[in-house]
Short mmCIF file of C-alpha atoms (C1' of nucleotides) in Angstrom, two decimals:
data_model
loop_
_atom_site.label_atom_id
_atom_site.label_comp_id
_atom_site.label_asym_id
_atom_site.label_seq_id
_atom_site.Cartn_x
_atom_site.Cartn_y
_atom_site.Cartn_z
CA MET A 1 162.46 155.42 32.89
CA GLU A 2 165.82 153.90 33.59
CA LEU A 3 165.92 155.03 37.24
CA THR A 4 163.08 156.25 39.42
CA THR A 5 162.80 159.78 40.82
CA THR A 6 163.89 158.55 44.24
CA GLU A 7 166.94 156.87 42.78
CA TYR A 8 167.90 159.97 40.81
CA THR A 9 167.54 162.05 43.97
CA VAL A 10 169.89 159.85 45.97
CA LEU A 11 172.23 159.75 43.00
CA GLY A 12 172.28 163.54 42.94
CA LEU A 13 173.16 163.66 46.61
CA VAL A 14 176.11 161.28 46.31
CA ALA A 15 177.17 163.08 43.11
CA ALA A 16 177.75 166.18 45.23
CA GLY A 17 180.37 164.28 47.21
CA GLU A 18 181.13 160.96 48.84
CA ARG A 19 178.50 160.23 51.49
CA SER A 20 177.29 157.42 53.73
CA GLY A 21 173.63 156.51 54.13
CA TYR A 22 173.82 157.93 57.61
CA ASP A 23 175.17 161.24 56.24
CA LEU A 24 172.34 161.52 53.75
CA ALA A 25 169.67 160.87 56.34
CA ARG A 26 171.18 163.40 58.73
CA SER A 27 171.62 166.19 56.21
CA ALA A 28 168.11 165.47 54.91
CA ALA A 29 166.72 165.93 58.42
CA ARG A 30 168.45 169.27 58.89
CA GLY A 31 168.93 171.35 55.77
CA ALA A 32 168.34 169.76 52.39
CA GLY A 33 165.19 168.19 53.80
CA PHE A 34 163.11 171.12 52.59
CA MET A 35 162.71 169.06 49.45
CA TRP A 36 162.85 165.45 50.37
CA ALA A 37 163.37 163.77 53.72
CA PRO A 38 162.88 160.01 53.62
CA SER A 39 163.69 157.75 56.52
CA ARG A 40 167.06 156.10 56.92
CA SER A 41 165.72 152.71 55.98
CA GLN A 42 164.51 154.03 52.65
CA ILE A 43 167.95 155.44 51.87
CA TYR A 44 169.64 152.19 52.81
CA LYS A 45 167.42 150.43 50.29
CA VAL A 46 168.15 152.78 47.42
CA LEU A 47 171.94 153.05 47.70
CA PRO A 48 172.70 149.39 46.85
CA ARG A 49 170.41 149.65 43.83
CA LEU A 50 172.57 152.48 42.48
CA VAL A 51 175.70 150.36 42.94
CA GLU A 52 174.10 147.40 41.16
CA GLY A 53 173.24 149.58 38.19
CA GLY A 54 176.77 150.96 38.04
CA TYR A 55 175.64 154.51 38.87
CA ALA A 56 177.56 154.65 42.14
CA ARG A 57 180.43 152.86 43.79
CA ARG A 58 180.73 151.79 47.40
CA ARG A 59 183.88 152.15 49.44
CA GLU A 60 184.18 150.58 52.86
CA VAL A 61 185.94 152.63 55.50
CA ARG A 62 187.19 150.86 58.61
CA GLN A 63 186.86 152.88 61.76
CA SER A 64 188.04 152.10 65.23
CA GLY A 65 185.90 153.09 68.16
CA ARG A 66 182.88 153.74 65.98
CA PRO A 67 181.16 151.44 63.46
CA ASP A 68 182.72 151.02 60.01
CA LYS A 69 181.01 153.01 57.32
CA GLU A 70 180.30 152.64 53.63
CA LEU A 71 180.80 155.69 51.49
CA TYR A 72 179.03 156.08 48.16
CA ALA A 73 180.03 158.25 45.23
CA ALA A 74 178.65 158.68 41.72
CA THR A 75 180.50 156.96 38.86
CA PRO A 76 180.99 158.67 35.47
CA LEU A 77 177.96 156.70 34.25
CA GLY A 78 176.01 157.96 37.25
CA ARG A 79 176.95 161.57 36.58
CA ARG A 80 175.98 161.20 32.92
CA ALA A 81 172.63 159.69 33.88
CA LEU A 82 172.01 162.46 36.41
CA ARG A 83 172.80 165.14 33.86
CA GLY A 84 170.47 163.50 31.34
CA TRP A 85 167.67 163.37 33.90
CA ILE A 86 168.11 167.02 34.84
CA GLU A 87 168.02 168.07 31.20
CA ARG A 88 165.00 165.96 30.34
CA VAL A 89 161.72 167.84 30.64
CA ASP A 90 158.69 165.80 31.70
CA HIS A 91 155.52 167.21 30.25
CA GLU A 92 153.39 164.39 31.56
CA PRO A 93 152.90 164.55 35.33
CA THR A 94 154.90 161.79 37.00
CA PRO A 95 153.47 160.01 40.03
CA GLY A 96 154.67 161.17 43.41
CA VAL A 97 157.00 164.12 43.79
CA ALA A 98 156.92 166.62 40.92
CA PRO A 99 160.47 166.51 39.61
CA TYR A 100 160.79 170.17 38.60
CA VAL A 101 162.08 171.63 41.84
CA LEU A 102 164.23 168.59 42.42
CA LYS A 103 165.89 169.15 39.07
CA VAL A 104 166.43 172.80 39.84
CA PHE A 105 167.98 171.76 43.15
CA PHE A 106 170.45 169.57 41.27
CA GLY A 107 170.88 172.19 38.55
CA TRP A 108 174.59 172.67 39.37
CA ALA A 109 175.23 169.28 37.73
CA ALA A 110 174.08 170.42 34.29
CA PRO A 111 174.23 173.52 32.05
CA PRO A 112 172.21 176.50 33.40
CA GLU A 113 169.71 176.31 30.53
CA ALA A 114 168.47 172.99 31.89
CA SER A 115 167.20 174.65 35.08
CA LEU A 116 165.53 177.39 33.07
CA ARG A 117 163.74 174.82 30.92
CA GLN A 118 162.53 173.02 34.05
CA LEU A 119 161.15 176.28 35.40
CA ASP A 120 159.31 176.88 32.13
CA ALA A 121 157.75 173.44 32.26
CA TYR A 122 156.82 173.89 35.91
CA ARG A 123 155.13 177.18 35.09
CA ALA A 124 153.10 175.54 32.34
CA VAL A 125 151.92 172.75 34.65
CA LEU A 126 151.07 175.16 37.46
CA THR A 127 149.23 177.56 35.18
CA GLN A 128 147.08 174.77 33.82
CA ARG A 129 146.35 173.55 37.35
CA VAL A 130 145.39 177.02 38.54
CA GLU A 131 143.11 177.52 35.56
CA GLY A 132 141.41 174.19 36.19
CA TRP A 133 140.84 174.98 39.85
CA GLU A 134 139.58 178.46 39.09
CA GLU A 135 137.08 176.90 36.71
CA THR A 136 136.10 174.43 39.47
CA ARG A 137 135.62 177.31 41.89
CA ARG A 138 133.44 179.18 39.44
CA THR A 139 131.17 176.19 38.97
CA LEU A 140 131.12 175.20 42.64
CA ASP A 141 127.67 174.32 43.83
CA ARG A 142 125.95 177.03 45.86
CA ASP A 143 124.96 174.54 48.57
CA GLU A 144 128.39 172.89 48.75
CA PRO A 145 129.81 173.30 52.30
CA VAL A 146 132.29 176.17 52.82
CA HIS A 147 134.91 173.59 53.62
CA SER A 148 135.18 172.47 50.01
CA ARG A 149 135.85 175.99 48.89
CA LEU A 150 138.46 176.46 51.63
CA ALA A 151 140.35 173.35 50.58
CA LEU A 152 140.24 174.54 46.99
CA GLU A 153 141.59 177.95 48.02
CA HIS A 154 144.39 176.17 49.84
CA GLY A 155 145.49 174.53 46.61
CA LEU A 156 145.09 177.77 44.68
CA ALA A 157 147.06 179.82 47.19
CA ARG A 158 149.96 177.41 47.09
CA ALA A 159 149.96 177.08 43.32
CA ARG A 160 149.92 180.86 42.87
CA ALA A 161 152.76 181.31 45.36
CA THR A 162 154.72 178.67 43.50
CA LEU A 163 154.17 180.51 40.21
CA ALA A 164 155.56 183.66 41.78
CA TRP A 165 158.56 181.66 42.96
CA VAL A 166 159.11 180.34 39.42
CA ASP A 167 159.33 183.91 38.09
CA GLU A 168 161.71 184.97 40.81
CA ALA A 169 163.89 181.87 40.40
CA GLU A 170 164.11 182.50 36.68
CA ARG A 171 165.31 186.05 37.26
CA THR A 172 167.91 184.81 39.74
CA LEU A 173 169.24 182.16 37.38
CA ARG A 174 169.47 184.62 34.50
CA ARG A 175 171.33 187.08 36.70
CA VAL A 176 173.80 184.41 37.77
CA ALA A 177 174.31 183.28 34.16
CA ARG A 178 175.00 186.85 33.07
CA ARG A 179 177.44 187.37 35.89
CA ARG A 180 179.20 184.16 34.92
CA VAL A 181 179.72 185.07 31.27
CA SER A 182 180.98 188.52 32.17
CA GLY A 183 183.71 186.79 34.12
CA LEU A 184 182.79 187.73 37.67
CA LYS A 185 182.82 185.36 40.59
CA SER A 186 179.77 183.08 40.72
CA SER A 187 178.21 181.68 43.85
CA MET B 1 145.54 155.03 65.17
CA GLU B 2 142.50 152.89 64.52
CA LEU B 3 142.25 153.80 60.83
CA THR B 4 144.90 155.32 58.59
CA THR B 5 144.66 158.75 56.98
CA THR B 6 143.79 157.20 53.65
CA GLU B 7 141.00 155.18 55.20
CA TYR B 8 139.57 158.21 56.99
CA THR B 9 139.67 160.14 53.74
CA VAL B 10 137.69 157.54 51.84
CA LEU B 11 135.36 157.23 54.82
CA GLY B 12 134.76 160.97 54.68
CA LEU B 13 133.90 160.77 51.01
CA VAL B 14 131.33 158.00 51.43
CA ALA B 15 129.98 159.78 54.53
CA ALA B 16 128.96 162.65 52.25
CA GLY B 17 126.68 160.29 50.38
CA GLU B 18 126.43 156.80 48.92
CA ARG B 19 129.15 156.33 46.31
CA SER B 20 130.79 153.62 44.23
CA GLY B 21 134.53 153.23 43.88
CA TYR B 22 134.18 154.43 40.32
CA ASP B 23 132.33 157.56 41.51
CA LEU B 24 135.07 158.39 44.00
CA ALA B 25 137.84 158.01 41.45
CA ARG B 26 135.99 160.15 38.93
CA SER B 27 135.13 162.98 41.31
CA ALA B 28 138.70 162.86 42.62
CA ALA B 29 140.03 163.34 39.10
CA ARG B 30 137.83 166.36 38.46
CA GLY B 31 137.00 168.50 41.48
CA ALA B 32 137.81 167.16 44.91
CA GLY B 33 141.18 166.05 43.57
CA PHE B 34 142.76 169.31 44.66
CA MET B 35 143.45 167.52 47.92
CA TRP B 36 143.86 163.88 47.17
CA ALA B 37 143.62 161.95 43.93
CA PRO B 38 144.66 158.32 44.26
CA SER B 39 144.21 155.82 41.45
CA ARG B 40 141.11 153.66 41.15
CA SER B 41 142.93 150.55 42.24
CA GLN B 42 143.90 152.21 45.50
CA ILE B 43 140.28 153.14 46.20
CA TYR B 44 139.10 149.63 45.41
CA LYS B 45 141.51 148.34 48.03
CA VAL B 46 140.44 150.72 50.76
CA LEU B 47 136.65 150.41 50.48
CA PRO B 48 136.44 146.72 51.53
CA ARG B 49 138.65 147.49 54.53
CA LEU B 50 136.09 150.03 55.72
CA VAL B 51 133.31 147.45 55.38
CA GLU B 52 135.33 144.85 57.31
CA GLY B 53 135.80 147.29 60.17
CA GLY B 54 132.10 148.14 60.24
CA TYR B 55 132.70 151.77 59.23
CA ALA B 56 130.84 151.45 55.95
CA ARG B 57 128.26 149.18 54.40
CA ARG B 58 128.17 147.88 50.85
CA ARG B 59 125.02 147.66 48.76
CA GLU B 60 124.99 145.88 45.44
CA VAL B 61 122.98 147.51 42.68
CA ARG B 62 122.06 145.40 39.66
CA GLN B 63 122.12 147.27 36.41
CA SER B 64 121.11 146.15 32.96
CA GLY B 65 123.13 147.27 30.00
CA ARG B 66 125.99 148.48 32.15
CA PRO B 67 127.97 146.60 34.82
CA ASP B 68 126.47 146.12 38.27
CA LYS B 69 127.81 148.51 40.86
CA GLU B 70 128.53 148.44 44.57
CA LEU B 71 127.55 151.50 46.53
CA TYR B 72 129.21 152.32 49.84
CA ALA B 73 127.87 154.47 52.66
CA ALA B 74 129.15 155.28 56.15
CA THR B 75 127.57 153.47 59.09
CA PRO B 76 126.80 155.28 62.39
CA LEU B 77 130.07 153.82 63.72
CA GLY B 78 131.84 155.21 60.66
CA ARG B 79 130.36 158.67 61.12
CA ARG B 80 131.35 158.64 64.80
CA ALA B 81 134.90 157.59 63.93
CA LEU B 82 135.12 160.27 61.25
CA ARG B 83 133.93 162.95 63.66
CA GLY B 84 136.45 161.79 66.25
CA TRP B 85 139.27 161.96 63.72
CA ILE B 86 138.29 165.45 62.58
CA GLU B 87 138.20 166.70 66.16
CA ARG B 88 141.51 165.11 67.12
CA VAL B 89 144.48 167.43 66.71
CA ASP B 90 147.79 165.81 65.76
CA HIS B 91 150.70 167.77 67.13
CA GLU B 92 153.25 165.25 65.93
CA PRO B 93 153.67 165.30 62.17
CA THR B 94 152.16 162.16 60.67
CA PRO B 95 153.87 160.45 57.74
CA GLY B 96 152.57 161.25 54.29
CA VAL B 97 149.78 163.78 53.77
CA ALA B 98 149.47 166.42 56.48
CA PRO B 99 145.96 165.85 57.82
CA TYR B 100 145.10 169.46 58.64
CA VAL B 101 143.63 170.54 55.33
CA LEU B 102 141.97 167.17 54.91
CA LYS B 103 140.21 167.66 58.24
CA VAL B 104 139.14 171.16 57.27
CA PHE B 105 137.78 169.72 54.02
CA PHE B 106 135.67 167.28 56.03
CA GLY B 107 134.82 169.93 58.62
CA TRP B 108 131.10 169.81 57.76
CA ALA B 109 130.94 166.46 59.59
CA ALA B 110 131.91 167.94 62.98
CA PRO B 111 131.27 171.09 65.02
CA PRO B 112 132.84 174.27 63.53
CA GLU B 113 135.31 174.60 66.41
CA ALA B 114 137.04 171.44 65.21
CA SER B 115 138.07 173.09 61.93
CA LEU B 116 139.30 176.16 63.80
CA ARG B 117 141.44 174.00 66.05
CA GLN B 118 142.93 172.24 63.03
CA LEU B 119 143.82 175.60 61.50
CA ASP B 120 145.54 176.64 64.74
CA ALA B 121 147.61 173.46 64.79
CA TYR B 122 148.46 173.86 61.10
CA ARG B 123 149.63 177.41 61.75
CA ALA B 124 151.87 176.25 64.56
CA VAL B 125 153.47 173.55 62.41
CA LEU B 126 153.97 175.92 59.46
CA THR B 127 155.40 178.69 61.63
CA GLN B 128 157.94 176.34 63.10
CA ARG B 129 158.87 175.06 59.64
CA VAL B 130 159.29 178.58 58.29
CA GLU B 131 161.46 179.56 61.24
CA GLY B 132 163.65 176.52 60.77
CA TRP B 133 164.11 177.21 57.07
CA GLU B 134 164.82 180.87 57.66
CA GLU B 135 167.51 179.82 60.09
CA THR B 136 168.87 177.42 57.46
CA ARG B 137 168.92 180.21 54.89
CA ARG B 138 170.78 182.51 57.26
CA THR B 139 173.48 179.91 57.86
CA LEU B 140 173.68 178.77 54.23
CA ASP B 141 177.24 178.37 53.08
CA ARG B 142 178.50 181.20 50.88
CA ASP B 143 179.90 178.73 48.31
CA GLU B 144 176.77 176.58 48.23
CA PRO B 145 175.33 176.59 44.68
CA VAL B 146 172.45 179.02 44.03
CA HIS B 147 170.24 176.04 43.37
CA SER B 148 170.12 175.08 47.03
CA ARG B 149 168.91 178.53 47.96
CA LEU B 150 166.28 178.45 45.21
CA ALA B 151 164.88 175.15 46.43
CA LEU B 152 164.80 176.53 49.95
CA GLU B 153 162.96 179.63 48.74
CA HIS B 154 160.46 177.36 47.04
CA GLY B 155 159.60 175.73 50.34
CA LEU B 156 159.50 179.08 52.13
CA ALA B 157 157.24 180.67 49.51
CA ARG B 158 154.75 177.84 49.74
CA ALA B 159 154.79 177.70 53.52
CA ARG B 160 154.24 181.48 53.78
CA ALA B 161 151.38 181.34 51.29
CA THR B 162 149.85 178.53 53.28
CA LEU B 163 150.10 180.59 56.47
CA ALA B 164 148.24 183.43 54.75
CA TRP B 165 145.59 180.93 53.68
CA VAL B 166 145.23 179.72 57.28
CA ASP B 167 144.46 183.28 58.44
CA GLU B 168 141.96 183.83 55.67
CA ALA B 169 140.27 180.45 56.26
CA GLU B 170 139.95 181.24 59.95
CA ARG B 171 138.22 184.52 59.18
CA THR B 172 135.85 182.78 56.77
CA LEU B 173 134.93 180.08 59.27
CA ARG B 174 134.31 182.63 62.02
CA ARG B 175 132.12 184.67 59.72
CA VAL B 176 130.08 181.61 58.80
CA ALA B 177 129.75 180.59 62.45
CA ARG B 178 128.52 184.07 63.36
CA ARG B 179 126.03 184.08 60.53
CA ARG B 180 124.76 180.72 61.67
CA VAL B 181 124.15 181.72 65.30
CA SER B 182 122.39 184.92 64.24
CA GLY B 183 119.93 182.73 62.40
CA LEU B 184 120.70 183.63 58.81
CA LYS B 185 120.96 181.15 56.01
CA SER B 186 124.28 179.29 55.97
CA SER B 187 126.06 178.02 52.86
"C1'" DC C 1 134.19 150.01 13.55
"C1'" DT C 2 136.50 152.58 16.90
"C1'" DG C 3 136.72 154.84 20.93
"C1'" DT C 4 134.64 156.41 25.29
"C1'" DA C 5 131.89 155.80 29.41
"C1'" DC C 6 130.48 152.64 32.73
"C1'" DA C 7 132.19 149.30 36.41
"C1'" DT C 8 135.25 146.15 39.35
"C1'" DG C 9 139.15 144.08 40.23
"C1'" DT C 10 144.21 141.57 40.24
"C1'" DA C 11 149.31 141.56 39.74
"C1'" DA C 12 153.67 143.30 40.29
"C1'" DG C 13 156.32 146.81 41.55
"C1'" DT C 14 158.22 151.27 43.94
"C1'" DA C 15 158.03 154.52 47.92
"C1'" DG C 16 157.67 155.23 52.26
"C1'" DT C 17 156.84 154.30 57.37
"C1'" DT C 18 158.00 152.55 62.39
"C1'" DA C 19 160.00 149.22 65.27
"C1'" DC C 20 163.68 146.25 66.16
"C1'" DA C 21 168.63 144.42 66.37
"C1'" DT C 22 173.52 145.37 67.17
"C1'" DG C 23 177.38 147.59 69.32
"C1'" DA C 24 181.23 151.06 70.71
"C1'" DT C 25 182.33 155.89 72.55
"C1'" DT C 26 181.58 160.02 74.91
"C1'" DG C 27 179.42 163.33 78.05
"C1'" DG C 28 176.54 164.49 81.86
"C1'" DC D 1 174.55 154.66 84.80
"C1'" DC D 2 171.97 156.64 81.12
"C1'" DA D 3 171.41 158.92 76.91
"C1'" DA D 4 173.12 160.54 72.61
"C1'" DT D 5 175.94 160.06 68.49
"C1'" DC D 6 177.79 157.15 65.15
"C1'" DA D 7 176.55 153.40 61.75
"C1'" DT D 8 174.06 149.66 59.05
"C1'" DG D 9 170.53 146.95 58.30
"C1'" DT D 10 165.94 143.70 58.51
"C1'" DA D 11 160.90 142.94 59.08
"C1'" DA D 12 156.39 144.07 58.46
"C1'" DC D 13 153.43 147.19 56.98
"C1'" DT D 14 150.65 151.01 54.35
"C1'" DA D 15 150.29 153.85 50.14
"C1'" DC D 16 150.30 154.31 45.62
"C1'" DT D 17 151.46 153.39 40.76
"C1'" DT D 18 150.76 151.25 35.89
"C1'" DA D 19 149.31 147.52 33.18
"C1'" DC D 20 146.17 143.94 32.48
"C1'" DA D 21 141.55 141.35 32.44
"C1'" DT D 22 136.56 141.56 31.39
"C1'" DG D 23 132.31 143.10 29.37
"C1'" DT D 24 128.16 146.17 27.58
"C1'" DA D 25 126.26 150.25 25.27
"C1'" DC D 26 126.30 154.18 22.70
"C1'" DA D 27 128.12 158.02 19.74
"C1'" DG D 28 130.62 159.46 15.82
#
DNA sequence: CTGTACATGTAAGTAGTTACATGATTGG
DNA sequence: CCAATCATGTAACTACTTACATGTACAG
């Protein structure tokens, strides 16, 4: 892996438009933070790494009255790398955040099929997980405390809800793609 | 916080019975891992910390043919600390894993009311999150890419499913508590 | 004779946290 | 006068990862 998931995420954010570290942290706190909301200090660590690798460039903006700021934007190399990451489907579970939803979130930066492929992969992973947990539940010891079963149901409930979301998201993306080819306005 | 969430989690696992690091990693991989499944090396780091603090004791078991093992068990101090943690309700979101489900999972180590209080707190946190995201969705820019809305729906779907689980878990725990006071066999 | 299970651990790295340092402007 | 907003960053820490080191026994 050339960049880490965290680095790709920050790259995706600055690829959407020139941003400062402060901007990213603020918009993560309110809004986009339903996916990923690291602290400011984490963001300030990642941004320079992107510049070093040539994935982003830094531009200093002098301000009077308020502190100067440093704006970051993706370079052509950065945009290419981002697109490659979005299109690449991980079948092996990566440590930390599952990248599927993240890649759907950044789906605007790649062809629509990429998002659909991510949803397919996500469904496969979730289905396998649900099946494993259902098997676990079936073989759960009779004298195991209720609490174990409750925690298991928690995982199952979330995984099943996520599967339903995958189906719905797929329908939405197909609808949008159809609308786009028939020449209507896309959103 | 005297111990961290990770430390309390491992403490809870060894409080259920004497275990080796290897045991914990294995049963996390299959079974209990629906909540928390760190790598072996992480577990091997945490266990000695518990011993140093007096929360667990280590017992070396010589084996012939296979490697010797070190079994860990919670001390009375450890069990007291665990119970205190389970009963304590965090209203401020802690970094990393949300402790609510974890505390329900370990609910057998404290009075039943503790688990019910954790569920209440979890519901409050989730409700607030859902309301915030619904507000975000309402004010979402018309020309924002679909992908943003999809990611938001992902979070909403999971949070709503989790809320439904909270209600169901509460009913289950109340039923069990009733059965217990009326003198029937508990599971 | 190869791989898997048993069993513990180190090394090096990323990901993330809070607390601290600095400093101007604006609004109550 | 105090707090919030703007703005970047360091220090010290926990959490977690993979890869590596070491060694026996048993099953195919």
